[in-house]
CSV table of C-alpha atoms (C1' of nucleotides) in Angstrom, one decimal:
chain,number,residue,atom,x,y,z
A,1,UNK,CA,140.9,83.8,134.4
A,2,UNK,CA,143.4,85.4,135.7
A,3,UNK,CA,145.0,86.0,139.2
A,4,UNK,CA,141.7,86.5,141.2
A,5,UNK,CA,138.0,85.7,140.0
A,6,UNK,CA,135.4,88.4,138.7
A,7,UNK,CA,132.1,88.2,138.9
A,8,UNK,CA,130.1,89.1,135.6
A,9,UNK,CA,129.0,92.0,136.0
A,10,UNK,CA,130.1,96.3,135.1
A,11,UNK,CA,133.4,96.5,136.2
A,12,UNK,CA,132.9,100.6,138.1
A,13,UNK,CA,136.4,101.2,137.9
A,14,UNK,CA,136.8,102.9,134.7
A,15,UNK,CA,140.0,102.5,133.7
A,16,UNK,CA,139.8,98.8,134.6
A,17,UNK,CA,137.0,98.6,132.1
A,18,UNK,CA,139.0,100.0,129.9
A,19,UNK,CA,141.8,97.3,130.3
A,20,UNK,CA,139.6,94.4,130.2
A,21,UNK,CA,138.0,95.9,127.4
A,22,UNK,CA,141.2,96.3,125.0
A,23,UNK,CA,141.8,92.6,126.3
A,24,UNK,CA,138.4,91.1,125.9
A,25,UNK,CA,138.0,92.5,122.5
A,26,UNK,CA,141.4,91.3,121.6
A,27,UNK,CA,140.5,87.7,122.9
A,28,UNK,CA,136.7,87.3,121.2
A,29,UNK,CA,138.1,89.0,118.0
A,30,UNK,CA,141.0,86.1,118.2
A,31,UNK,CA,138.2,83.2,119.2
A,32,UNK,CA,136.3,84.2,116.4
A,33,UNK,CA,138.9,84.3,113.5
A,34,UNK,CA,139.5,80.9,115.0
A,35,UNK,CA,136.4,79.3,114.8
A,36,UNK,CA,136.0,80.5,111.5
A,37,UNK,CA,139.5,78.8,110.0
A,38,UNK,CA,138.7,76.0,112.5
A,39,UNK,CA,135.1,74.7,111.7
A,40,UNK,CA,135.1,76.7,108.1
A,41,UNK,CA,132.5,79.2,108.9
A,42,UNK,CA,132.5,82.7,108.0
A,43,UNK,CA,131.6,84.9,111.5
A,44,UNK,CA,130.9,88.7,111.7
A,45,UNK,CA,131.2,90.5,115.3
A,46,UNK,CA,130.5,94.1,116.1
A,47,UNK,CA,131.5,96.0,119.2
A,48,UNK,CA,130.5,98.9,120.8
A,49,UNK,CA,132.5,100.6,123.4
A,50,UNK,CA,130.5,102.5,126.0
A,51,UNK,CA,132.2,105.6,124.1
A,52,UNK,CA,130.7,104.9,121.2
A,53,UNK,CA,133.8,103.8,119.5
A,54,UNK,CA,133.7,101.1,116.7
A,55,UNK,CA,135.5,97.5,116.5
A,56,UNK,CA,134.2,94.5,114.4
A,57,UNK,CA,135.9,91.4,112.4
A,58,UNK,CA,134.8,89.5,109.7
A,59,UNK,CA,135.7,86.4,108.6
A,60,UNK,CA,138.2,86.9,105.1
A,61,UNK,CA,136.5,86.1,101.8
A,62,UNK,CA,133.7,87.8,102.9
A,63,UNK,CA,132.0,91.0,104.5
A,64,UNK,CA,130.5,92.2,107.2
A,65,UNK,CA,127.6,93.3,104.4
A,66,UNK,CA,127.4,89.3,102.8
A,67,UNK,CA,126.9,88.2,106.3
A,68,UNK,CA,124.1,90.3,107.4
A,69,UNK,CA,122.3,90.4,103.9
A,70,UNK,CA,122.5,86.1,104.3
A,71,UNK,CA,121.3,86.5,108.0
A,72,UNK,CA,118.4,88.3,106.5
A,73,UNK,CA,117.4,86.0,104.1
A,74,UNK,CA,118.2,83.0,107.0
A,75,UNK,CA,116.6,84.2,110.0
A,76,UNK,CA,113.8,86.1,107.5
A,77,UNK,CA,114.3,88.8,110.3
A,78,UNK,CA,114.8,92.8,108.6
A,79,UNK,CA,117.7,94.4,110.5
A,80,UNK,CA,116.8,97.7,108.8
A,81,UNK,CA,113.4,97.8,109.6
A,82,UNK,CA,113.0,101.6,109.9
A,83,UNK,CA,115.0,102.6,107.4
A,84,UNK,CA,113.3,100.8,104.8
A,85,UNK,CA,109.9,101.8,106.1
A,86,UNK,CA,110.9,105.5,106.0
A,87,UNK,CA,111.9,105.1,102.9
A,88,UNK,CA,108.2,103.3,101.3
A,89,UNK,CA,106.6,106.2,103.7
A,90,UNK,CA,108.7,109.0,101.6
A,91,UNK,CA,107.6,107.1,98.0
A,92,UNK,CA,104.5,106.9,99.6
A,93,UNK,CA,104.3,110.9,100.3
A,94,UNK,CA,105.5,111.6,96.9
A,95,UNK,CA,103.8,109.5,95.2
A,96,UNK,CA,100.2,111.1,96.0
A,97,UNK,CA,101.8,114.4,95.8
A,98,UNK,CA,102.5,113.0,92.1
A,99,UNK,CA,98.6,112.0,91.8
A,100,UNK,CA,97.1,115.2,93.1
A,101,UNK,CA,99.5,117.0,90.3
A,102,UNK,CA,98.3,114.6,87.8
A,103,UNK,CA,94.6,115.7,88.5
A,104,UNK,CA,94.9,119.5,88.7
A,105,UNK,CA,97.0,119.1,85.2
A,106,UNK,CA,94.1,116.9,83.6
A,107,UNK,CA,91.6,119.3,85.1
A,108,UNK,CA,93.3,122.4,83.8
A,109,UNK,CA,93.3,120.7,80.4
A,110,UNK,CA,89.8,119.9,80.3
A,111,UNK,CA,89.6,116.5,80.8
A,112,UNK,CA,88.0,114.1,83.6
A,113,UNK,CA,85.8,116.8,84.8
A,114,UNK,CA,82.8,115.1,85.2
A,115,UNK,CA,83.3,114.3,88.8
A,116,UNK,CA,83.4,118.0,89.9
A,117,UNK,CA,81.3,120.7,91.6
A,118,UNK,CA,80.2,123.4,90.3
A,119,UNK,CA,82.2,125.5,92.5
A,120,UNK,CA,85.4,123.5,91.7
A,121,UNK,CA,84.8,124.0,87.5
A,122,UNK,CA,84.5,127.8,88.5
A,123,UNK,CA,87.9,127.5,90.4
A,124,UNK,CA,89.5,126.0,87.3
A,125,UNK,CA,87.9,128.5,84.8
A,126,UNK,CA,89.7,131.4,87.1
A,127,UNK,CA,92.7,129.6,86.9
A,128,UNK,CA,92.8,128.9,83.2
A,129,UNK,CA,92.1,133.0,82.4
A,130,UNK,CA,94.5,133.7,84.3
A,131,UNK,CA,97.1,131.6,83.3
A,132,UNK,CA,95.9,133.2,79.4
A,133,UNK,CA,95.8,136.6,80.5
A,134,UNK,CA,99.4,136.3,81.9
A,135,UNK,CA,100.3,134.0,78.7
A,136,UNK,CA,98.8,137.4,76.4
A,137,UNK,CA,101.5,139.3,78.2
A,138,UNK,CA,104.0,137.1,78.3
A,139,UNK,CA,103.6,137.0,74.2
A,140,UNK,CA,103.1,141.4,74.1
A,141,UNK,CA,106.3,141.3,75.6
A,142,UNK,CA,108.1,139.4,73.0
A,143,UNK,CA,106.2,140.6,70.1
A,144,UNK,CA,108.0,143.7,70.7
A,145,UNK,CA,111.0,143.1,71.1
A,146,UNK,CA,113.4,143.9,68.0
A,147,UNK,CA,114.5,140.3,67.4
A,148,UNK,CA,113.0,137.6,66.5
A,149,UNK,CA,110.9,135.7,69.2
A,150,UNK,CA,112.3,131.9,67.8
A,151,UNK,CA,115.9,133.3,69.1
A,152,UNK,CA,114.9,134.6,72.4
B,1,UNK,CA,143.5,74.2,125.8
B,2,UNK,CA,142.7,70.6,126.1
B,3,UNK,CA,144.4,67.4,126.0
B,4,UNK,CA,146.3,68.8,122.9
B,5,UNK,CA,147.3,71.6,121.1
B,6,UNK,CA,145.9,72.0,117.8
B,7,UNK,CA,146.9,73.6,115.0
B,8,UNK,CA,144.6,77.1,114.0
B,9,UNK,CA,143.8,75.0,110.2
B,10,UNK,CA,140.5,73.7,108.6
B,11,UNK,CA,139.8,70.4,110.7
B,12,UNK,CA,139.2,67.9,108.1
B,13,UNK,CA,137.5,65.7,110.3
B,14,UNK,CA,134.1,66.3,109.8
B,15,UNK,CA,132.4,65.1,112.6
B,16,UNK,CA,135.4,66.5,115.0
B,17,UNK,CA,134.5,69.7,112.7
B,18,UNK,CA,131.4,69.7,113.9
B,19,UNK,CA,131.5,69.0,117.3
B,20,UNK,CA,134.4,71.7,117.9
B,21,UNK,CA,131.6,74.6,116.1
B,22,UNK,CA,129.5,73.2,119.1
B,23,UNK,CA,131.9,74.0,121.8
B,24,UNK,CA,133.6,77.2,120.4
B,25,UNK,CA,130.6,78.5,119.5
B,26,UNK,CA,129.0,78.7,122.6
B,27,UNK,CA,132.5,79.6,123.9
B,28,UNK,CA,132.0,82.8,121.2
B,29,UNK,CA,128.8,83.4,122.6
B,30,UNK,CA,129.7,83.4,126.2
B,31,UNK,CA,132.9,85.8,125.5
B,32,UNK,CA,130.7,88.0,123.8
B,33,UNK,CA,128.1,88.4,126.2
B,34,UNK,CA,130.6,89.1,129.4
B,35,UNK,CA,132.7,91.5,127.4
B,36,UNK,CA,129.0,93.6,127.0
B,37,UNK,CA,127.9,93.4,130.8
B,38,UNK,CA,132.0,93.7,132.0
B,39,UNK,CA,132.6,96.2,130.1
B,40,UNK,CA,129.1,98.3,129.3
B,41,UNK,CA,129.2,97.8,125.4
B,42,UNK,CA,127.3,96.6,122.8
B,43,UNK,CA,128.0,93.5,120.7
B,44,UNK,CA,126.7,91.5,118.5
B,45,UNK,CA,127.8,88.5,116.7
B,46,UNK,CA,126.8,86.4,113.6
B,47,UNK,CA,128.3,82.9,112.9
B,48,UNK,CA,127.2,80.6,109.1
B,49,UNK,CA,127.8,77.3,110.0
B,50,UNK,CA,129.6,75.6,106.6
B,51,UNK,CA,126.2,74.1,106.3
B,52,UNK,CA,124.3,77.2,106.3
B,53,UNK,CA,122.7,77.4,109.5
B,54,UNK,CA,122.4,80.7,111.1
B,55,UNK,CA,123.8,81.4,115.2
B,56,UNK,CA,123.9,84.6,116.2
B,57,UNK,CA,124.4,87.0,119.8
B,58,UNK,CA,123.3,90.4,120.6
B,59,UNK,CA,123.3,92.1,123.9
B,60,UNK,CA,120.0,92.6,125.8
B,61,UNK,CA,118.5,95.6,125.7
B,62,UNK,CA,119.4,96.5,122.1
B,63,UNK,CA,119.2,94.8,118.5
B,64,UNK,CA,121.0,93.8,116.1
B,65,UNK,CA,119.0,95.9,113.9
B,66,UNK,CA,120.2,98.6,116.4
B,67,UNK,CA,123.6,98.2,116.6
B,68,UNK,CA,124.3,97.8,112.8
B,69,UNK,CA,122.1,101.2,112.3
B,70,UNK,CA,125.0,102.6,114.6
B,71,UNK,CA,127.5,100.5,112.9
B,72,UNK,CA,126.8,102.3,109.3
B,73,UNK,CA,126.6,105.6,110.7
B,74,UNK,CA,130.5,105.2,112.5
B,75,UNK,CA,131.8,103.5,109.9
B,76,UNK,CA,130.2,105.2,106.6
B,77,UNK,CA,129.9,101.6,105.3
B,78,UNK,CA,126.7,101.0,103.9
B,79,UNK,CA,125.5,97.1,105.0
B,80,UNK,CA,122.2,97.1,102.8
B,81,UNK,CA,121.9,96.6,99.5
B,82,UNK,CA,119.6,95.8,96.7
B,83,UNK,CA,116.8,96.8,98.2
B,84,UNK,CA,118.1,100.4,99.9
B,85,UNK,CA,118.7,101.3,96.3
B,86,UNK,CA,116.3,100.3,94.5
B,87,UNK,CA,113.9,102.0,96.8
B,88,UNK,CA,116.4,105.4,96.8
B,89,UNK,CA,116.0,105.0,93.3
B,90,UNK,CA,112.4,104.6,93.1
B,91,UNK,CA,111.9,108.1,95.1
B,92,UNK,CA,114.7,109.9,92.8
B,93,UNK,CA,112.6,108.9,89.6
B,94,UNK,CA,109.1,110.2,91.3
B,95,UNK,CA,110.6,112.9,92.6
B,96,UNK,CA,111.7,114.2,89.1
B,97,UNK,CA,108.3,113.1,87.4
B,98,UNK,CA,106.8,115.4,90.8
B,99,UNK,CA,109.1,118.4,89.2
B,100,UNK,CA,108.5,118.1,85.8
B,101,UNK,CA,104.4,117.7,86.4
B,102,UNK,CA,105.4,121.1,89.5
B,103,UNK,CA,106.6,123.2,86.0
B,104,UNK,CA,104.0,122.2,83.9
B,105,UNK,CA,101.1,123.8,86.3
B,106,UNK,CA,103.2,126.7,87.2
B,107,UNK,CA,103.2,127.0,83.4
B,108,UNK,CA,99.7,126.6,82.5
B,109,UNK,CA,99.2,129.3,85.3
B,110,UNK,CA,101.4,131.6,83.5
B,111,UNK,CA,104.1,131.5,85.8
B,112,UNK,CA,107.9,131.2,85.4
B,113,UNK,CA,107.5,131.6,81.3
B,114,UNK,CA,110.5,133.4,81.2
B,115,UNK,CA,112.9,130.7,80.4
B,116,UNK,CA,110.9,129.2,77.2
B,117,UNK,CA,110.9,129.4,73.9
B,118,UNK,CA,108.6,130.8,71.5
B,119,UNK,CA,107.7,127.3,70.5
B,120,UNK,CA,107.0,126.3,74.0
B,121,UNK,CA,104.7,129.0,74.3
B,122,UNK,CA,102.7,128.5,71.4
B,123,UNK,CA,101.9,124.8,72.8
B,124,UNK,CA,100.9,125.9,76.5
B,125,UNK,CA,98.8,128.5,74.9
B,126,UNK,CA,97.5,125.6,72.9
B,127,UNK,CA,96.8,123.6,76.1
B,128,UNK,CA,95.3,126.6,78.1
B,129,UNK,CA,92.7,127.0,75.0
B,130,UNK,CA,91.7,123.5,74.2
B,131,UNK,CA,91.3,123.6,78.7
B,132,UNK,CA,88.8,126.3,78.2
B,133,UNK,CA,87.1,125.0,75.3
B,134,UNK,CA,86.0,121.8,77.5
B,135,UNK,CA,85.7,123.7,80.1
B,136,UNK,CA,83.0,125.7,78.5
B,137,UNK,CA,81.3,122.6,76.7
B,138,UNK,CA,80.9,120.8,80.5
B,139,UNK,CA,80.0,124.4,81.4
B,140,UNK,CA,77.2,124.2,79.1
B,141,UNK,CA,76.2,121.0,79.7
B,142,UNK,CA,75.5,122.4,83.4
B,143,UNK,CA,73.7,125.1,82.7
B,144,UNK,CA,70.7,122.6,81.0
B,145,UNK,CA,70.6,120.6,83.7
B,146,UNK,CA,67.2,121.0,85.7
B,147,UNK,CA,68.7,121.5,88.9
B,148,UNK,CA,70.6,124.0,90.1
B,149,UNK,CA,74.7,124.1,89.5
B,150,UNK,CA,76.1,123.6,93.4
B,151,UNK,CA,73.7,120.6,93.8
B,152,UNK,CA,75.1,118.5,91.6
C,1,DA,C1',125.0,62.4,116.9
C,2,DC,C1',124.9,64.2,122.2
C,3,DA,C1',126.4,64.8,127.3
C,4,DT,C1',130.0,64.4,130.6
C,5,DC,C1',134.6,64.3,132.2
C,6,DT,C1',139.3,65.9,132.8
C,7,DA,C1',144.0,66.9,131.5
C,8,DT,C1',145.8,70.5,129.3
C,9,DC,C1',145.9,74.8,127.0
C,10,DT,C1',144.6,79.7,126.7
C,11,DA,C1',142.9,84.1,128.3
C,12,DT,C1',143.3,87.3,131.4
C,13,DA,C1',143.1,89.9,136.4
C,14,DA,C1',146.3,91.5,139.1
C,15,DT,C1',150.7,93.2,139.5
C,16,DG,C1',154.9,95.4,138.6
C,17,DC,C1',157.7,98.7,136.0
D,1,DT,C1',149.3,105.9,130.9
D,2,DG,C1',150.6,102.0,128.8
D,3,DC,C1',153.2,97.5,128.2
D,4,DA,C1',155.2,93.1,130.1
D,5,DT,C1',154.8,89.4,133.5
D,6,DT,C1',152.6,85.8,136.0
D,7,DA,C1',149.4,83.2,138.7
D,8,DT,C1',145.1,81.6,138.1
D,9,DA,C1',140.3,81.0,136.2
D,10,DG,C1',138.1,79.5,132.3
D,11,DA,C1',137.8,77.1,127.8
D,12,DT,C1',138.2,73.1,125.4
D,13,DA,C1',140.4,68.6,122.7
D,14,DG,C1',140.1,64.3,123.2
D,15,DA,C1',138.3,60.4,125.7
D,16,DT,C1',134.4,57.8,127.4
D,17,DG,C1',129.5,56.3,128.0
DNA sequence: ACATCTATCTATAATGC
DNA sequence: TGCATTATAGATAGATG
């Protein structure tokens, strides 16, 4: 449209692209506020500029967010995929982290260690003394100090 | 453009309604996907139908998935969310349980005892004793088995 | 409700400033 | 470089089958 024909495909020119860009965008931005007053329909579009720059529109009484959580629950597809699965992984991660941290502290108390080997109740034994011997110093320290140990 | 003007306004009309979504949409559509080959950019485009029906446009080669990742990053607007933050919070509350359970082994192992109180002390000594005192009955139990120790 | 047609309106490519 | 103009291509409202 306009005074000679284009075919559809990457204008070269870059500062044409540029021009038709700033146009274009104008004109689908106008064609969709349009069809959303006209046929009652809330639209969202987002653009992209080959620089990386940001434009979108949204129909008012709405947002861009309402939009896309309805296309979710419409077209049943995820948009944010990854995200959400990096997320599960990192609960995942933590979560057995949590476990394993679970089973040393239940060991180290004594309890549930009927499934062990020998070598693993010796590993645990070391781990309690030591943990009593550096307890007994811990308490030498404050028995001697000249105040009270409830105010330390 | 057509045999009249019209007047950018609801068209009451339904089936006119209807039938004008048709056309404009596809016109939408059509805009959308020259501006992304003209111009090298990425767009993507999401219309409701009043009804509820779902029509949307993204350029090859990418996703919408893709482009609204890009879309939060540039615009700091988050698009997701229930579910983002009830997973976000899900890893802040194991997380903290992963801490608390971290301290309580660095304590039984006589670590970082500095910062407690006397009170605190007494009970991890507690622990660390009643620990060894299972320990030693399982130890025990063991030791009267009729096979050796590391085969069990 | 759906496809086709066409007169008319709109968007815009090229141009000029 | 960016805005205004204009001739033309493209989109579409209403009509018709």
């Amino acid at each position: 449209m306009g005074r000679g024909k284009i075919k559809i495909k990457r204008i070269e020119n870059s500062t044409n692209r540029q021009v038709t860009f700033s146009k274009r965008r104008a004109g689908l931005v106008k064609k969709a506020r349009e069809i959303g007053v006209l046929c009652d329909t809330e639209v969202g579009v987002v653009i992209f500029s080959s620089g990386g720059k940001l434009y979108d529109y949204c129909s008012p009484r709405t947002s861009l967010s309402r939009i896309l959580e309805k296309y979710q629950t419409n077209s049943g597809k995820i948009l944010w995929g990854e995200k959400h699965k990096n997320l599960s992984a990192e609960i995942d991660r933590v979560k057995k982290e949590n476990d394993n941290m679970q089973i040393q502290l239940r060991h180290l108390k004594g309890e549930d260690l009927n499934s062990l080997q020998h070598r693993e109740l010796i590993a645990i034994e070391e781990g309690l003394q030591n943990g009593q011997t550096n307890m007994r110093e811990k308490q030498a320290v404050i028995l001697t100090l000249p105040v009270a140990p409830e105010l330390i």
